[in-house]
Amino acid sequence: MAYTTIDKPTDYFNTKLYSGDGASTQAITGVNFRPDFVWIKSRNHTENHMLSDAVRGSTKRLRSDTTNAEDDLGSNGIQSFNTDGFTAGDGDAMNASGQTYASWNWLASNTTASNTDGSITSTVSANTTSGFSIVSYTGTGSASTIGHGLNSTLSTIILKNRDDGSVFWYVFHKSLGNNSELYLNGTDSAPGSTGAWNTTSPTSSVFSVGSHGGTNASGQGIIAYCFAEKKGFSKFGSYTGNGNADGTFVFTGQKSAFIIIKNTSTSGTNWVMFDNKRIGYNESNYYLRPSGNNTESTNIPLDILSNGFKIRTSAGDVNTSGNTYIYMCFAESPFTTSTGIPTTAR
């Protein structure tokens, strides 16, 4: 019995920390692969998040903490995706002197293909092994389906209308179902559906959108980051807070390299993100907010464990009693290898 198909998750996802040098370019190495999707945030300055991918083009930026439309940073953006990382330009979002940065890097396919599985033809860079694809399409303004290329049912979609600076980032999560969504740039709870997903769950080949401008505005470009759960590499689920400093333990079947959490019950709560490089080994892990440009902080303690994570606070962003939380995790190592051997025994 195979327990995971990926024994080395760092071949598909990796966190890389670095310091800006203020030069016109800086080669960031040590990622271990050529990334197709890079998410960067300054750790010690109030800067916007910067999301760039190989499908839209490396210099083109979206910001998870705002509704802003895509812009092209030119020499201030990522200049190239390389075999072991990327080359940062001279912008404050990624390479200012005196600033420290976290970058989260995903591998798709290092190429693109036209996908006609849906009623809208999409451009896709898909990695079926790790369950990650980048999907670009043009909206029609009417209920449609879009091919994602993963041959597995999606667990999460993070989506942005690239052309409209007034609409939110939309997040589908399997724990919410197809009649609700979250906003990555906001602090809302999970509202009732506005037609974002056409009240239809994703399949192994397509996801659905309604007529909503955020997910399917006529003639406007949309980008979607799609994730299918892969045992021992990625986990997408939910838990209930207990309101205690000795908080909930969440079993994921992996030691996580990257964790994102959101309270879906209470408005005014932040998305929070942790990784295994910014301390990474005890409850003093630093966190950042996808929905804010804040610097990193340690006042939401969380343990990253070999088989899951444990909350160490009653803070509302992660552990109000009776509230529901969704999470997204990507692995540093599986709890059990593809041969059934616990990683702690190797």
mmCIF file of C-alpha atoms in Angstrom:
data_model
loop_
_atom_site.group_PDB
_atom_site.id
_atom_site.type_symbol
_atom_site.label_atom_id
_atom_site.label_comp_id
_atom_site.label_asym_id
_atom_site.label_seq_id
_atom_site.Cartn_x
_atom_site.Cartn_y
_atom_site.Cartn_z
ATOM 1 C CA MET A 1 0.000 0.000 0.000
ATOM 2 C CA ALA A 2 1.436 3.375 -1.023
ATOM 3 C CA TYR A 3 1.197 5.993 1.690
ATOM 4 C CA THR A 4 2.424 8.895 -0.432
ATOM 5 C CA THR A 5 3.523 9.337 -4.014
ATOM 6 C CA ILE A 6 5.997 12.092 -3.077
ATOM 7 C CA ASP A 7 8.855 11.147 -0.749
ATOM 8 C CA LYS A 8 10.663 14.466 -1.278
ATOM 9 C CA PRO A 9 8.133 17.315 -1.135
ATOM 10 C CA THR A 10 10.872 19.929 -1.561
ATOM 11 C CA ASP A 11 11.014 18.900 -5.231
ATOM 12 C CA TYR A 12 7.590 20.546 -5.643
ATOM 13 C CA PHE A 13 7.273 23.193 -2.924
ATOM 14 C CA ASN A 14 9.922 25.053 -0.960
ATOM 15 C CA THR A 15 10.232 28.116 1.239
ATOM 16 C CA LYS A 16 13.286 30.248 0.578
ATOM 17 C CA LEU A 17 14.341 33.129 2.848
ATOM 18 C CA TYR A 18 16.712 35.832 1.667
ATOM 19 C CA SER A 19 17.836 39.418 2.268
ATOM 20 C CA GLY A 20 17.456 42.241 -0.242
ATOM 21 C CA ASP A 21 20.657 43.861 -1.482
ATOM 22 C CA GLY A 22 19.247 46.862 -3.362
ATOM 23 C CA ALA A 23 21.008 45.850 -6.580
ATOM 24 C CA SER A 24 19.316 45.956 -9.977
ATOM 25 C CA THR A 25 19.033 42.165 -9.846
ATOM 26 C CA GLN A 26 19.710 39.411 -7.338
ATOM 27 C CA ALA A 27 19.721 35.680 -8.128
ATOM 28 C CA ILE A 28 17.812 33.786 -5.413
ATOM 29 C CA THR A 29 18.984 30.166 -5.345
ATOM 30 C CA GLY A 30 18.348 27.115 -3.193
ATOM 31 C CA VAL A 31 14.738 26.536 -4.228
ATOM 32 C CA ASN A 32 15.734 23.115 -5.704
ATOM 33 C CA PHE A 33 13.619 23.522 -8.846
ATOM 34 C CA ARG A 34 12.503 26.079 -11.412
ATOM 35 C CA PRO A 35 9.360 27.581 -9.851
ATOM 36 C CA ASP A 36 6.259 28.444 -11.841
ATOM 37 C CA PHE A 37 4.558 30.324 -8.994
ATOM 38 C CA VAL A 38 6.408 32.550 -6.511
ATOM 39 C CA TRP A 39 4.767 34.372 -3.589
ATOM 40 C CA ILE A 40 7.008 36.916 -1.839
ATOM 41 C CA LYS A 41 6.531 39.019 1.288
ATOM 42 C CA SER A 42 8.867 41.408 3.112
ATOM 43 C CA ARG A 43 9.249 40.172 6.682
ATOM 44 C CA ASN A 44 10.457 43.362 8.345
ATOM 45 C CA HIS A 45 8.718 46.127 6.347
ATOM 46 C CA THR A 46 5.092 46.935 5.597
ATOM 47 C CA GLU A 47 5.080 45.943 1.936
ATOM 48 C CA ASN A 48 2.391 44.360 -0.205
ATOM 49 C CA HIS A 49 2.562 40.663 -0.942
ATOM 50 C CA MET A 50 3.803 39.925 -4.461
ATOM 51 C CA LEU A 51 2.467 36.970 -6.450
ATOM 52 C CA SER A 52 4.041 36.147 -9.795
ATOM 53 C CA ASP A 53 3.774 33.150 -12.095
ATOM 54 C CA ALA A 54 5.151 31.801 -15.346
ATOM 55 C CA VAL A 55 1.773 31.698 -17.096
ATOM 56 C CA ARG A 56 1.107 35.452 -16.782
ATOM 57 C CA GLY A 57 4.815 36.372 -17.097
ATOM 58 C CA SER A 58 7.430 36.816 -14.385
ATOM 59 C CA THR A 59 7.312 40.610 -14.138
ATOM 60 C CA LYS A 60 3.527 40.743 -13.695
ATOM 61 C CA ARG A 61 2.354 41.185 -10.116
ATOM 62 C CA LEU A 62 -0.779 40.539 -8.135
ATOM 63 C CA ARG A 63 -1.121 41.443 -4.447
ATOM 64 C CA SER A 64 -3.007 39.111 -2.107
ATOM 65 C CA ASP A 65 -3.676 41.909 0.399
ATOM 66 C CA THR A 66 -5.466 44.226 -2.059
ATOM 67 C CA THR A 67 -8.060 44.087 -4.822
ATOM 68 C CA ASN A 68 -5.657 45.801 -7.241
ATOM 69 C CA ALA A 69 -5.570 44.648 -10.829
ATOM 70 C CA GLU A 70 -2.431 43.079 -12.201
ATOM 71 C CA ASP A 71 0.440 45.432 -12.997
ATOM 72 C CA ASP A 72 3.716 44.910 -14.796
ATOM 73 C CA LEU A 73 6.684 45.798 -12.591
ATOM 74 C CA GLY A 74 9.272 45.604 -15.367
ATOM 75 C CA SER A 75 12.741 45.907 -13.828
ATOM 76 C CA ASN A 76 11.167 46.007 -10.342
ATOM 77 C CA GLY A 77 9.651 42.531 -10.749
ATOM 78 C CA ILE A 78 10.940 38.987 -11.026
ATOM 79 C CA GLN A 79 13.229 38.997 -14.037
ATOM 80 C CA SER A 80 13.255 35.260 -14.641
ATOM 81 C CA PHE A 81 12.405 31.874 -13.183
ATOM 82 C CA ASN A 82 15.612 29.830 -13.052
ATOM 83 C CA THR A 83 16.586 26.180 -12.609
ATOM 84 C CA ASP A 84 17.202 26.652 -8.863
ATOM 85 C CA GLY A 85 15.084 29.697 -8.035
ATOM 86 C CA PHE A 86 14.455 33.104 -9.566
ATOM 87 C CA THR A 87 16.084 36.450 -10.274
ATOM 88 C CA ALA A 88 14.620 39.340 -8.285
ATOM 89 C CA GLY A 89 14.490 42.835 -9.739
ATOM 90 C CA ASP A 90 15.175 46.035 -7.821
ATOM 91 C CA GLY A 91 11.694 46.733 -6.407
ATOM 92 C CA ASP A 92 10.908 47.155 -2.702
ATOM 93 C CA ALA A 93 8.479 44.231 -2.901
ATOM 94 C CA MET A 94 11.374 41.799 -3.387
ATOM 95 C CA ASN A 95 14.891 43.285 -3.183
ATOM 96 C CA ALA A 96 15.219 46.464 -1.103
ATOM 97 C CA SER A 97 18.431 46.878 0.853
ATOM 98 C CA GLY A 98 17.886 46.176 4.555
ATOM 99 C CA GLN A 99 14.717 44.163 4.020
ATOM 100 C CA THR A 100 14.360 40.456 4.677
ATOM 101 C CA TYR A 101 11.994 38.355 2.578
ATOM 102 C CA ALA A 102 10.157 35.061 2.575
ATOM 103 C CA SER A 103 9.403 33.435 -0.753
ATOM 104 C CA TRP A 104 7.093 30.449 -1.189
ATOM 105 C CA ASN A 105 7.719 28.545 -4.396
ATOM 106 C CA TRP A 106 5.639 25.961 -6.280
ATOM 107 C CA LEU A 107 6.517 23.819 -9.279
ATOM 108 C CA ALA A 108 3.881 23.362 -11.972
ATOM 109 C CA SER A 109 5.025 21.939 -15.341
ATOM 110 C CA ASN A 110 7.562 24.574 -16.510
ATOM 111 C CA THR A 111 5.457 24.824 -19.660
ATOM 112 C CA THR A 112 1.910 25.671 -20.712
ATOM 113 C CA ALA A 113 -0.769 23.928 -22.709
ATOM 114 C CA SER A 114 -4.184 24.803 -24.094
ATOM 115 C CA ASN A 115 -6.956 22.983 -22.226
ATOM 116 C CA THR A 116 -10.373 22.435 -23.830
ATOM 117 C CA ASP A 117 -11.952 20.276 -21.094
ATOM 118 C CA GLY A 118 -14.290 23.119 -20.090
ATOM 119 C CA SER A 119 -16.666 25.351 -21.973
ATOM 120 C CA ILE A 120 -13.957 28.052 -21.763
ATOM 121 C CA THR A 121 -10.574 27.194 -23.254
ATOM 122 C CA SER A 122 -7.863 27.779 -20.667
ATOM 123 C CA THR A 123 -4.079 28.012 -20.664
ATOM 124 C CA VAL A 124 -2.696 25.641 -18.047
ATOM 125 C CA SER A 125 0.595 24.738 -16.395
ATOM 126 C CA ALA A 126 -0.206 21.571 -14.441
ATOM 127 C CA ASN A 127 1.710 19.147 -12.247
ATOM 128 C CA THR A 128 -0.418 16.055 -11.749
ATOM 129 C CA THR A 129 2.069 14.504 -9.290
ATOM 130 C CA SER A 130 1.890 17.334 -6.762
ATOM 131 C CA GLY A 131 -1.676 18.388 -7.596
ATOM 132 C CA PHE A 132 -0.945 21.998 -8.497
ATOM 133 C CA SER A 133 -1.877 23.946 -11.612
ATOM 134 C CA ILE A 134 -1.921 27.549 -12.781
ATOM 135 C CA VAL A 135 -4.961 28.287 -14.937
ATOM 136 C CA SER A 136 -5.495 31.395 -17.065
ATOM 137 C CA TYR A 137 -8.737 32.121 -18.904
ATOM 138 C CA THR A 138 -10.940 34.913 -20.231
ATOM 139 C CA GLY A 139 -14.384 35.287 -18.678
ATOM 140 C CA THR A 140 -17.634 35.014 -20.609
ATOM 141 C CA GLY A 141 -20.101 36.565 -18.143
ATOM 142 C CA SER A 142 -22.275 33.437 -18.117
ATOM 143 C CA ALA A 143 -22.079 30.120 -16.268
ATOM 144 C CA SER A 144 -19.078 28.175 -17.554
ATOM 145 C CA THR A 145 -16.576 25.434 -16.807
ATOM 146 C CA ILE A 146 -12.779 25.704 -16.970
ATOM 147 C CA GLY A 147 -10.278 22.865 -17.381
ATOM 148 C CA HIS A 148 -7.560 22.692 -14.706
ATOM 149 C CA GLY A 149 -5.410 19.822 -16.029
ATOM 150 C CA LEU A 150 -4.843 17.905 -12.781
ATOM 151 C CA ASN A 151 -6.857 14.718 -13.354
ATOM 152 C CA SER A 152 -7.861 14.910 -9.678
ATOM 153 C CA THR A 153 -10.719 16.669 -7.923
ATOM 154 C CA LEU A 154 -9.726 20.100 -6.660
ATOM 155 C CA SER A 155 -9.638 20.846 -2.936
ATOM 156 C CA THR A 156 -8.808 24.562 -3.158
ATOM 157 C CA ILE A 157 -8.859 27.350 -5.748
ATOM 158 C CA ILE A 158 -7.309 30.797 -5.202
ATOM 159 C CA LEU A 159 -8.536 33.081 -7.980
ATOM 160 C CA LYS A 160 -8.243 36.722 -9.066
ATOM 161 C CA ASN A 161 -9.703 38.804 -11.877
ATOM 162 C CA ARG A 162 -6.501 40.285 -13.285
ATOM 163 C CA ASP A 163 -8.151 43.234 -15.038
ATOM 164 C CA ASP A 164 -10.591 44.559 -12.438
ATOM 165 C CA GLY A 165 -9.108 46.357 -9.442
ATOM 166 C CA SER A 166 -12.426 46.520 -7.591
ATOM 167 C CA VAL A 167 -13.152 42.807 -7.110
ATOM 168 C CA PHE A 168 -11.822 40.561 -4.364
ATOM 169 C CA TRP A 169 -9.636 37.489 -4.494
ATOM 170 C CA TYR A 170 -11.954 34.455 -4.382
ATOM 171 C CA VAL A 171 -11.101 31.263 -2.524
ATOM 172 C CA PHE A 172 -12.900 27.957 -2.955
ATOM 173 C CA HIS A 173 -12.189 25.420 -0.203
ATOM 174 C CA LYS A 174 -13.689 21.957 -0.128
ATOM 175 C CA SER A 175 -14.664 22.363 3.544
ATOM 176 C CA LEU A 176 -16.920 25.305 2.643
ATOM 177 C CA GLY A 177 -18.610 23.578 -0.269
ATOM 178 C CA ASN A 178 -19.701 25.059 -3.571
ATOM 179 C CA ASN A 179 -22.176 27.588 -2.191
ATOM 180 C CA SER A 180 -19.686 29.775 -0.338
ATOM 181 C CA GLU A 181 -16.316 31.448 -0.709
ATOM 182 C CA LEU A 182 -13.693 33.386 1.207
ATOM 183 C CA TYR A 183 -11.848 36.530 0.167
ATOM 184 C CA LEU A 184 -8.058 36.233 0.397
ATOM 185 C CA ASN A 185 -7.595 39.992 0.693
ATOM 186 C CA GLY A 186 -10.280 40.366 3.370
ATOM 187 C CA THR A 187 -11.168 39.485 6.950
ATOM 188 C CA ASP A 188 -14.757 38.359 6.320
ATOM 189 C CA SER A 189 -16.273 35.117 7.489
ATOM 190 C CA ALA A 190 -17.543 32.712 4.827
ATOM 191 C CA PRO A 191 -20.612 34.377 3.243
ATOM 192 C CA GLY A 192 -23.379 32.832 1.248
ATOM 193 C CA SER A 193 -22.574 32.358 -2.413
ATOM 194 C CA THR A 194 -22.732 35.247 -4.836
ATOM 195 C CA GLY A 195 -22.620 32.838 -7.780
ATOM 196 C CA ALA A 196 -18.842 32.601 -7.793
ATOM 197 C CA TRP A 197 -18.743 28.814 -8.298
ATOM 198 C CA ASN A 198 -22.196 28.368 -9.877
ATOM 199 C CA THR A 199 -23.123 26.160 -6.878
ATOM 200 C CA THR A 200 -21.181 23.342 -8.531
ATOM 201 C CA SER A 201 -18.243 21.449 -7.059
ATOM 202 C CA PRO A 202 -15.030 20.949 -9.040
ATOM 203 C CA THR A 203 -14.475 17.634 -10.811
ATOM 204 C CA SER A 204 -11.283 15.839 -11.773
ATOM 205 C CA SER A 205 -11.159 17.849 -15.008
ATOM 206 C CA VAL A 206 -12.963 21.201 -14.535
ATOM 207 C CA PHE A 207 -14.129 23.793 -12.028
ATOM 208 C CA SER A 208 -17.285 25.850 -12.464
ATOM 209 C CA VAL A 209 -17.957 29.583 -12.321
ATOM 210 C CA GLY A 210 -21.166 31.564 -12.463
ATOM 211 C CA SER A 211 -21.723 35.014 -13.909
ATOM 212 C CA HIS A 212 -20.008 36.857 -11.060
ATOM 213 C CA GLY A 213 -17.486 39.516 -12.075
ATOM 214 C CA GLY A 214 -14.875 38.244 -9.653
ATOM 215 C CA THR A 215 -14.649 34.831 -11.281
ATOM 216 C CA ASN A 216 -16.084 35.260 -14.772
ATOM 217 C CA ALA A 217 -16.451 38.865 -15.972
ATOM 218 C CA SER A 218 -17.009 38.993 -19.717
ATOM 219 C CA GLY A 219 -13.819 39.695 -21.648
ATOM 220 C CA GLN A 220 -11.596 39.988 -18.593
ATOM 221 C CA GLY A 221 -8.538 37.907 -17.750
ATOM 222 C CA ILE A 222 -8.687 35.570 -14.735
ATOM 223 C CA ILE A 223 -5.889 33.628 -13.036
ATOM 224 C CA ALA A 224 -6.561 30.628 -10.796
ATOM 225 C CA TYR A 225 -4.144 28.674 -8.612
ATOM 226 C CA CYS A 226 -5.633 25.190 -8.278
ATOM 227 C CA PHE A 227 -4.780 22.501 -5.743
ATOM 228 C CA ALA A 228 -5.775 18.850 -5.531
ATOM 229 C CA GLU A 229 -4.935 17.098 -2.262
ATOM 230 C CA LYS A 230 -2.062 14.599 -2.429
ATOM 231 C CA LYS A 231 -1.484 12.368 0.571
ATOM 232 C CA GLY A 232 1.740 13.194 2.377
ATOM 233 C CA PHE A 233 2.283 16.367 0.356
ATOM 234 C CA SER A 234 -0.769 18.607 0.679
ATOM 235 C CA LYS A 235 -3.737 18.711 3.003
ATOM 236 C CA PHE A 236 -6.829 20.917 2.914
ATOM 237 C CA GLY A 237 -9.304 20.621 5.765
ATOM 238 C CA SER A 238 -10.996 22.260 8.732
ATOM 239 C CA TYR A 239 -10.985 22.146 12.515
ATOM 240 C CA THR A 240 -13.014 23.550 15.398
ATOM 241 C CA GLY A 241 -11.405 25.915 17.890
ATOM 242 C CA ASN A 242 -11.453 25.122 21.605
ATOM 243 C CA GLY A 243 -10.689 28.620 22.935
ATOM 244 C CA ASN A 244 -7.838 27.299 25.078
ATOM 245 C CA ALA A 245 -4.130 28.092 25.084
ATOM 246 C CA ASP A 246 -3.685 24.312 24.929
ATOM 247 C CA GLY A 247 -5.289 24.457 21.522
ATOM 248 C CA THR A 248 -6.535 22.055 18.911
ATOM 249 C CA PHE A 249 -4.192 19.485 17.378
ATOM 250 C CA VAL A 250 -4.790 19.049 13.642
ATOM 251 C CA PHE A 251 -3.614 15.788 12.073
ATOM 252 C CA THR A 252 -2.398 16.274 8.500
ATOM 253 C CA GLY A 253 -0.305 13.147 7.935
ATOM 254 C CA GLN A 254 2.785 15.235 7.170
ATOM 255 C CA LYS A 255 5.256 17.670 8.650
ATOM 256 C CA SER A 256 4.215 20.912 7.050
ATOM 257 C CA ALA A 257 6.484 23.370 5.295
ATOM 258 C CA PHE A 258 3.719 25.962 4.832
ATOM 259 C CA ILE A 259 0.388 26.463 6.598
ATOM 260 C CA ILE A 260 -2.409 28.970 5.905
ATOM 261 C CA ILE A 261 -5.376 29.267 8.323
ATOM 262 C CA LYS A 262 -8.609 31.299 8.215
ATOM 263 C CA ASN A 263 -11.517 31.626 10.653
ATOM 264 C CA THR A 264 -14.677 31.060 8.597
ATOM 265 C CA SER A 265 -17.142 31.757 11.425
ATOM 266 C CA THR A 266 -16.250 35.270 12.586
ATOM 267 C CA SER A 267 -15.728 38.424 10.523
ATOM 268 C CA GLY A 268 -12.775 40.665 11.327
ATOM 269 C CA THR A 269 -10.348 37.751 11.595
ATOM 270 C CA ASN A 270 -7.166 37.556 9.553
ATOM 271 C CA TRP A 271 -5.713 34.934 7.308
ATOM 272 C CA VAL A 272 -2.426 33.787 8.881
ATOM 273 C CA MET A 273 0.479 31.922 7.306
ATOM 274 C CA PHE A 274 3.388 30.008 8.848
ATOM 275 C CA ASP A 275 6.348 28.137 7.371
ATOM 276 C CA ASN A 276 9.152 25.830 8.434
ATOM 277 C CA LYS A 277 11.991 28.290 7.799
ATOM 278 C CA ARG A 278 11.053 31.306 9.928
ATOM 279 C CA ILE A 279 12.065 29.437 13.114
ATOM 280 C CA GLY A 280 9.910 26.472 12.048
ATOM 281 C CA TYR A 281 10.422 24.149 14.989
ATOM 282 C CA ASN A 282 8.460 25.362 18.017
ATOM 283 C CA GLU A 283 5.530 27.460 19.090
ATOM 284 C CA SER A 284 7.374 30.749 18.511
ATOM 285 C CA ASN A 285 6.973 30.424 14.743
ATOM 286 C CA TYR A 286 6.583 33.737 12.938
ATOM 287 C CA TYR A 287 3.415 34.396 10.966
ATOM 288 C CA LEU A 288 2.409 36.764 8.185
ATOM 289 C CA ARG A 289 -1.033 37.772 6.931
ATOM 290 C CA PRO A 290 -2.020 37.152 3.279
ATOM 291 C CA SER A 291 -4.773 39.726 3.835
ATOM 292 C CA GLY A 292 -2.426 42.421 5.195
ATOM 293 C CA ASN A 293 0.886 44.109 4.435
ATOM 294 C CA ASN A 294 2.027 43.804 8.072
ATOM 295 C CA THR A 295 5.488 42.748 9.179
ATOM 296 C CA GLU A 296 5.857 39.281 10.695
ATOM 297 C CA SER A 297 5.013 38.604 14.338
ATOM 298 C CA THR A 298 5.176 35.755 16.881
ATOM 299 C CA ASN A 299 2.049 36.441 18.964
ATOM 300 C CA ILE A 300 0.099 33.506 17.482
ATOM 301 C CA PRO A 301 2.089 30.490 18.732
ATOM 302 C CA LEU A 302 1.785 27.290 16.705
ATOM 303 C CA ASP A 303 3.757 24.021 16.784
ATOM 304 C CA ILE A 304 4.689 22.401 13.470
ATOM 305 C CA LEU A 305 4.824 18.675 14.254
ATOM 306 C CA SER A 306 5.827 15.544 12.335
ATOM 307 C CA ASN A 307 2.206 14.577 11.642
ATOM 308 C CA GLY A 308 0.293 17.850 11.898
ATOM 309 C CA PHE A 309 0.189 21.121 13.787
ATOM 310 C CA LYS A 310 -1.021 22.258 17.206
ATOM 311 C CA ILE A 311 -2.434 25.650 18.161
ATOM 312 C CA ARG A 312 -0.909 27.171 21.318
ATOM 313 C CA THR A 313 -3.181 30.179 21.827
ATOM 314 C CA SER A 314 -6.829 31.147 22.166
ATOM 315 C CA ALA A 315 -6.409 34.002 19.646
ATOM 316 C CA GLY A 316 -9.469 34.487 17.459
ATOM 317 C CA ASP A 317 -7.536 34.208 14.190
ATOM 318 C CA VAL A 318 -6.837 30.538 14.955
ATOM 319 C CA ASN A 319 -8.742 29.258 18.016
ATOM 320 C CA THR A 320 -12.029 30.815 19.177
ATOM 321 C CA SER A 321 -14.129 28.197 20.952
ATOM 322 C CA GLY A 322 -16.690 26.660 18.615
ATOM 323 C CA ASN A 323 -15.499 28.565 15.542
ATOM 324 C CA THR A 324 -14.670 26.715 12.332
ATOM 325 C CA TYR A 325 -11.282 27.189 10.651
ATOM 326 C CA ILE A 326 -10.097 26.087 7.237
ATOM 327 C CA TYR A 327 -6.461 25.345 6.514
ATOM 328 C CA MET A 328 -4.121 24.653 3.619
ATOM 329 C CA CYS A 329 -0.844 22.781 4.205
ATOM 330 C CA PHE A 330 2.105 21.809 2.025
ATOM 331 C CA ALA A 331 4.646 19.303 3.307
ATOM 332 C CA GLU A 332 8.267 19.369 4.307
ATOM 333 C CA SER A 333 8.122 15.590 4.670
ATOM 334 C CA PRO A 334 5.364 12.945 4.723
ATOM 335 C CA PHE A 335 4.666 11.177 8.020
ATOM 336 C CA THR A 336 4.955 7.842 6.193
ATOM 337 C CA THR A 337 6.914 7.234 2.987
ATOM 338 C CA SER A 338 5.686 5.572 -0.201
ATOM 339 C CA THR A 339 6.989 2.242 1.146
ATOM 340 C CA GLY A 340 5.070 2.580 4.419
ATOM 341 C CA ILE A 341 8.077 3.446 6.589
ATOM 342 C CA PRO A 342 7.549 6.292 9.084
ATOM 343 C CA THR A 343 9.919 9.131 8.194
ATOM 344 C CA THR A 344 11.055 9.282 11.832
ATOM 345 C CA ALA A 345 12.387 5.717 11.402
ATOM 346 C CA ARG A 346 14.539 6.381 8.354
#
